[in-house]
PDB file of C-alpha atoms in Angstrom:
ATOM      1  CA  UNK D   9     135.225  56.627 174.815  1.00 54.00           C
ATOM      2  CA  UNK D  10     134.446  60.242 175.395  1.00 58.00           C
ATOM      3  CA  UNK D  11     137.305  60.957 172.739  1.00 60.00           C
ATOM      4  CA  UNK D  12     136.015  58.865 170.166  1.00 59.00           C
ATOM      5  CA  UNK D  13     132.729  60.236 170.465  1.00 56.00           C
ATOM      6  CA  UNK D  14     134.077  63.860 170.338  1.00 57.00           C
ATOM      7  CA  UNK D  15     135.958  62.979 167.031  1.00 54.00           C
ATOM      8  CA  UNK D  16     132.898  61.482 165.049  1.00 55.00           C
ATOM      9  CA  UNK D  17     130.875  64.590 166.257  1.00 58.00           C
ATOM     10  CA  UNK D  18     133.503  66.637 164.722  1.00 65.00           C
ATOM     11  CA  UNK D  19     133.612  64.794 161.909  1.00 68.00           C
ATOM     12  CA  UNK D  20     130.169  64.723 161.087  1.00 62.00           C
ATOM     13  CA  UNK D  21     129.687  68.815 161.958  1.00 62.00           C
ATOM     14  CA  UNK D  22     133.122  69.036 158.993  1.00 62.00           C
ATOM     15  CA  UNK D  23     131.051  66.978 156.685  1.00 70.00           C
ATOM     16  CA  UNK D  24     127.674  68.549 157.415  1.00 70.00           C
ATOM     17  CA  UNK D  25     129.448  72.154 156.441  1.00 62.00           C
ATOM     18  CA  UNK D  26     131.292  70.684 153.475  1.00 61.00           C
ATOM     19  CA  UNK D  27     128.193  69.309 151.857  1.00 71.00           C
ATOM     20  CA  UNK D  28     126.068  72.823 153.029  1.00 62.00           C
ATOM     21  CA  UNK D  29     129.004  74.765 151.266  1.00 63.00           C
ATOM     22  CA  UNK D  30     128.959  72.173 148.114  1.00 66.00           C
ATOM     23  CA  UNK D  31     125.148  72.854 147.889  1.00 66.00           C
ATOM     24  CA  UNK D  32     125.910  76.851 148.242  1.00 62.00           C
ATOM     25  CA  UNK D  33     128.826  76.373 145.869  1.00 58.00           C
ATOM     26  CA  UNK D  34     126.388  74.753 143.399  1.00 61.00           C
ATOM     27  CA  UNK D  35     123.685  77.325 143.806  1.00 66.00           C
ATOM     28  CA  UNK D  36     125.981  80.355 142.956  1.00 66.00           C
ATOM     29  CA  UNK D  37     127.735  78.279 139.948  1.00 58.00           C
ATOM     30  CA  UNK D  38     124.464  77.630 138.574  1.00 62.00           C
ATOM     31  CA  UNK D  39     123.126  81.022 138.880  1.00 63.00           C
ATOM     32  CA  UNK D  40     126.571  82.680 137.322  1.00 64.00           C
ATOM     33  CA  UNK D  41     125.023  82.491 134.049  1.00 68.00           C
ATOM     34  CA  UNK D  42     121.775  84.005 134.859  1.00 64.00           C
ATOM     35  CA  UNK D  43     123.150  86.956 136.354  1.00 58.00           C
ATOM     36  CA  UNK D  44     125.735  87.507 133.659  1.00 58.00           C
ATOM     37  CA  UNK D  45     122.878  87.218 131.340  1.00 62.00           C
ATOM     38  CA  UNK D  46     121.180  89.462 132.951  1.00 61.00           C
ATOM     39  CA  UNK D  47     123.349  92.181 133.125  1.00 56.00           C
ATOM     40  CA  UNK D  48     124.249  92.135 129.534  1.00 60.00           C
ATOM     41  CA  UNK D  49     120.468  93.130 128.876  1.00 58.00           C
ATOM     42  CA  UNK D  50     120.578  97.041 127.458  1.00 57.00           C
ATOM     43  CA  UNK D  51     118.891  99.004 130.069  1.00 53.00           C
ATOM     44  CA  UNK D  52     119.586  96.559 133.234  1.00 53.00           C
ATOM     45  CA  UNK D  53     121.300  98.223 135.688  1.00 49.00           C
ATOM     46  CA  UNK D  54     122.140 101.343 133.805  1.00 48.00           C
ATOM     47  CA  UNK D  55     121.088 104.601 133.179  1.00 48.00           C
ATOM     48  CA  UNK D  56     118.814 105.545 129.746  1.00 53.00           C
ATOM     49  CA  UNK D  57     120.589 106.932 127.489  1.00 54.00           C
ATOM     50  CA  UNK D  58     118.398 110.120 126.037  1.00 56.00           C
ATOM     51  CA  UNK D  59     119.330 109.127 121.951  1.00 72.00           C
ATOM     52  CA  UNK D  60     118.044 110.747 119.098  1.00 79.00           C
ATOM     53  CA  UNK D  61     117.035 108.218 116.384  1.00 91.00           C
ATOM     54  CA  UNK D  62     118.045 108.707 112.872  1.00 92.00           C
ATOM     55  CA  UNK D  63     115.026 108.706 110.426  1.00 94.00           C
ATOM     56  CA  UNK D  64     115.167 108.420 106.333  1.00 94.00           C
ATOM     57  CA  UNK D  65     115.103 111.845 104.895  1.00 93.00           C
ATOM     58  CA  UNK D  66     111.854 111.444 103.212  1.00 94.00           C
ATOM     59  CA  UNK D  67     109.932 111.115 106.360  1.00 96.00           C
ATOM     60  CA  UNK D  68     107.686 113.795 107.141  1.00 96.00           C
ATOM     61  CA  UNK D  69     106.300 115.015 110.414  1.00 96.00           C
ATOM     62  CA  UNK D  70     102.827 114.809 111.409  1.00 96.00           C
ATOM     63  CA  UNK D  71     100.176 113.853 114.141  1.00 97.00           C
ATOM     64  CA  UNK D  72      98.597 110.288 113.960  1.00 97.00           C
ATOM     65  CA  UNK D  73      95.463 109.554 115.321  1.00 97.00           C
ATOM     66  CA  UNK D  74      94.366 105.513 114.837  1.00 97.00           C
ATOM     67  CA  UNK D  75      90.649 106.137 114.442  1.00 97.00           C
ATOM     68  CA  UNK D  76      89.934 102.169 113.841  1.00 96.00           C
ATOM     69  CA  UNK D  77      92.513 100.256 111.671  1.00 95.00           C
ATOM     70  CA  UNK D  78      93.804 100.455 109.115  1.00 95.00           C
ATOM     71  CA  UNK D  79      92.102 104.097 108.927  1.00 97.00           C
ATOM     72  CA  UNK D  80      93.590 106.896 110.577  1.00 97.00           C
ATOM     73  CA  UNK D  81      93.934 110.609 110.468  1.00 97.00           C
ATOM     74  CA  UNK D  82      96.848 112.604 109.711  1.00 97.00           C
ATOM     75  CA  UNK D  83      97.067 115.875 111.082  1.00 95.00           C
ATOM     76  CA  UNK D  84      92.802 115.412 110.883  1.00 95.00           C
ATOM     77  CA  UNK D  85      92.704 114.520 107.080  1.00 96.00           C
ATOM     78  CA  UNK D  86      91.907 110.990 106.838  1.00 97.00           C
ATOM     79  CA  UNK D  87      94.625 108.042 105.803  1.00 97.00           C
ATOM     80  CA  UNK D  88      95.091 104.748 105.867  1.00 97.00           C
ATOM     81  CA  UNK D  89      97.784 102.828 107.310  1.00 97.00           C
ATOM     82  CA  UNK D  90      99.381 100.178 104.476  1.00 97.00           C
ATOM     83  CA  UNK D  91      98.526  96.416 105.034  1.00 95.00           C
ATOM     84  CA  UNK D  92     102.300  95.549 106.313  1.00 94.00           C
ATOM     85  CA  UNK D  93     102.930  99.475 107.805  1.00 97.00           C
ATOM     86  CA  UNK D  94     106.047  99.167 110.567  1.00 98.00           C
ATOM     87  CA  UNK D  95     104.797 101.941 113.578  1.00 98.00           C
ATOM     88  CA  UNK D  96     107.883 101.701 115.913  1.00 98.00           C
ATOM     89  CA  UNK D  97     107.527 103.069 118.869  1.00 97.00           C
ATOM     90  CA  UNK D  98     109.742 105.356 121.170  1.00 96.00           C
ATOM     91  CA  UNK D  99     111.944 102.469 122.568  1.00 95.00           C
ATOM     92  CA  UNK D 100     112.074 101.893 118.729  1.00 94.00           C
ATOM     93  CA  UNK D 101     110.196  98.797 119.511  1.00 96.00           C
ATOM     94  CA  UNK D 102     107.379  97.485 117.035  1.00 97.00           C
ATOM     95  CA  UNK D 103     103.617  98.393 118.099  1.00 97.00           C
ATOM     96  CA  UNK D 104     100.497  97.090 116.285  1.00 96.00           C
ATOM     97  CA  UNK D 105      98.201  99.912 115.119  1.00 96.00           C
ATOM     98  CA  UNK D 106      95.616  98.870 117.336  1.00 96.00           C
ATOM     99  CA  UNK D 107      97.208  99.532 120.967  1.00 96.00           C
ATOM    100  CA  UNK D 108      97.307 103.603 119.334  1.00 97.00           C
ATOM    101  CA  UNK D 109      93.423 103.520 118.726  1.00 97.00           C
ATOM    102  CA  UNK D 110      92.068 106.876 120.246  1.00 95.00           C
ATOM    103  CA  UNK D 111      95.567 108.213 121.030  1.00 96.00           C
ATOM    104  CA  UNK D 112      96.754 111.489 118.905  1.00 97.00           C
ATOM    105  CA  UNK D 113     100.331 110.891 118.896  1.00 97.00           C
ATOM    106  CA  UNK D 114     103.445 113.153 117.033  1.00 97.00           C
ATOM    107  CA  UNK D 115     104.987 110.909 114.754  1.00 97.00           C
ATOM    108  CA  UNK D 116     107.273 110.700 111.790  1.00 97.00           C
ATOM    109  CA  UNK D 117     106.364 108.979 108.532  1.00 97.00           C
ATOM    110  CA  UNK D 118     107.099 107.293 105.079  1.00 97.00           C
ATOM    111  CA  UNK D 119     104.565 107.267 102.448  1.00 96.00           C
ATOM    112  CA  UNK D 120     104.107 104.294 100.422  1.00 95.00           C
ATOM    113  CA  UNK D 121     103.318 104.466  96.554  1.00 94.00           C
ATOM    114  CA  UNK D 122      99.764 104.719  96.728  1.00 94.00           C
ATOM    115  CA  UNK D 123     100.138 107.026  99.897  1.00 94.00           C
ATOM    116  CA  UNK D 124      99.212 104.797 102.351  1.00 96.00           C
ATOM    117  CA  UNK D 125     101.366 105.282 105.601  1.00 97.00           C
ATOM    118  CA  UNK D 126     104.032 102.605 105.597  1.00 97.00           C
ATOM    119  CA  UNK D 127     106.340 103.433 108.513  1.00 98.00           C
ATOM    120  CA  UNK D 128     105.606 105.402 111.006  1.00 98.00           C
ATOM    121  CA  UNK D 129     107.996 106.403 114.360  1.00 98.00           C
ATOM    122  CA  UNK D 130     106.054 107.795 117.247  1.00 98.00           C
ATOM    123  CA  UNK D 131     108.237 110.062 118.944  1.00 96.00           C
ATOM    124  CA  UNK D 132     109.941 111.245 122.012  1.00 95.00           C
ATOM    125  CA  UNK D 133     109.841 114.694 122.991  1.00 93.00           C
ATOM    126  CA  UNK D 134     113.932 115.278 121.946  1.00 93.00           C
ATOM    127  CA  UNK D 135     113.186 113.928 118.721  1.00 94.00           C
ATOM    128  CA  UNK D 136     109.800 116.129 118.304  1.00 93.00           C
ATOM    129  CA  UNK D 137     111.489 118.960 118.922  1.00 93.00           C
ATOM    130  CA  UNK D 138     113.868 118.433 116.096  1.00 91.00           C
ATOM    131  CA  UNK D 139     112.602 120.333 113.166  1.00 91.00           C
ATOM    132  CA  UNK D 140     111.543 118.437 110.268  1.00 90.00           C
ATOM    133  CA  UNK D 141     109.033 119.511 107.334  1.00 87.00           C
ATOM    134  CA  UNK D 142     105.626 118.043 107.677  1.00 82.00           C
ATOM    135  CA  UNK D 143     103.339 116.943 105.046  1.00 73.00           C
ATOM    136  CA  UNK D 144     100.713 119.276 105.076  1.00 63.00           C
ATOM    137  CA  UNK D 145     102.778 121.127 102.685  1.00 53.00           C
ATOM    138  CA  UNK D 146     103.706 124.348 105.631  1.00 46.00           C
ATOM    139  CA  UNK D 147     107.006 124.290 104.320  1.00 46.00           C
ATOM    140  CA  UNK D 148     109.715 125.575 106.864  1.00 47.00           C
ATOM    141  CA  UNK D 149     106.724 127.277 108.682  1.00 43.00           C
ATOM    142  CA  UNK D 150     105.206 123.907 109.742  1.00 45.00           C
ATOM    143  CA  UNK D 151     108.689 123.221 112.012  1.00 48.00           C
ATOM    144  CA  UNK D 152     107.475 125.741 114.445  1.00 51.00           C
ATOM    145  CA  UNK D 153     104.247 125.005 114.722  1.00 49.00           C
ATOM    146  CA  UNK D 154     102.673 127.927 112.099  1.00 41.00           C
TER     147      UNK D 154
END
């Protein structure tokens, strides 16, 4: 009898770590896909990479300051930003105008045809120190800060 006993006491500890490693076995299979996922996001378990965007040759350099939108200043002469203007910013993520209200930012820019601001790219320091003519008409001075 002692035998018999032994044997369904083994038998139910085998089953009782099967089904705990099914369950555990489950768990990870389900979560495979998440974690893949996961590390197939850019910047998830990597390093930045310090990139240097590429911007349309007719953008100019200047400093934006959102005084309440759409009106701004531009290197302190007043502008306003275009009713669908595209301000990206360093991640090269879009921003709305108003999270940049009372912040005086160096940015690069597109004019539109009635010169309101249409796209603007507020920039990282690499890319500011790039030189690039500005539109307050400083020629090759205005890249080194003249």
């Amino acid at each position: 009898m002692t035998r018999r006993t032994d044997l369904l006491h083994e038998t139910l500890a085998c089953q009782t770590v099967v089904r705990l490693f099914s369950r555990a076995a489950y768990r990870i299979l389900w979560l495979m896909p998440m974690v893949v996922s996961a590390c197939m996001v850019p910047g998830i378990g990597r390093t930045q990479e310090v990139s240097i965007r590429d911007f349309p040759e007719a953008a100019l350099r200047g400093r934006l300051e959102v005084v309440q939108p759409p009106d701004a200043l531009l290197d302190g002469k007043p502008v306003r930003l275009a009713p669908g203007v595209r301000i990206r910013s360093t991640a090269n993520l879009l921003v709305t105008s108003a999270t940049l209200v009372g912040e005086r930012r160096k940015v690069n820019y597109v004019r539109d045809a009635t010169g309101e601001l249409q796209y603007v790219w507020l920039l990282t320091d690499a890319e500011a120190s790039q030189p690039r003519a500005s539109g307050d008409g400083g020629g090759i001075l205005s890249w080194f800060g003249f």
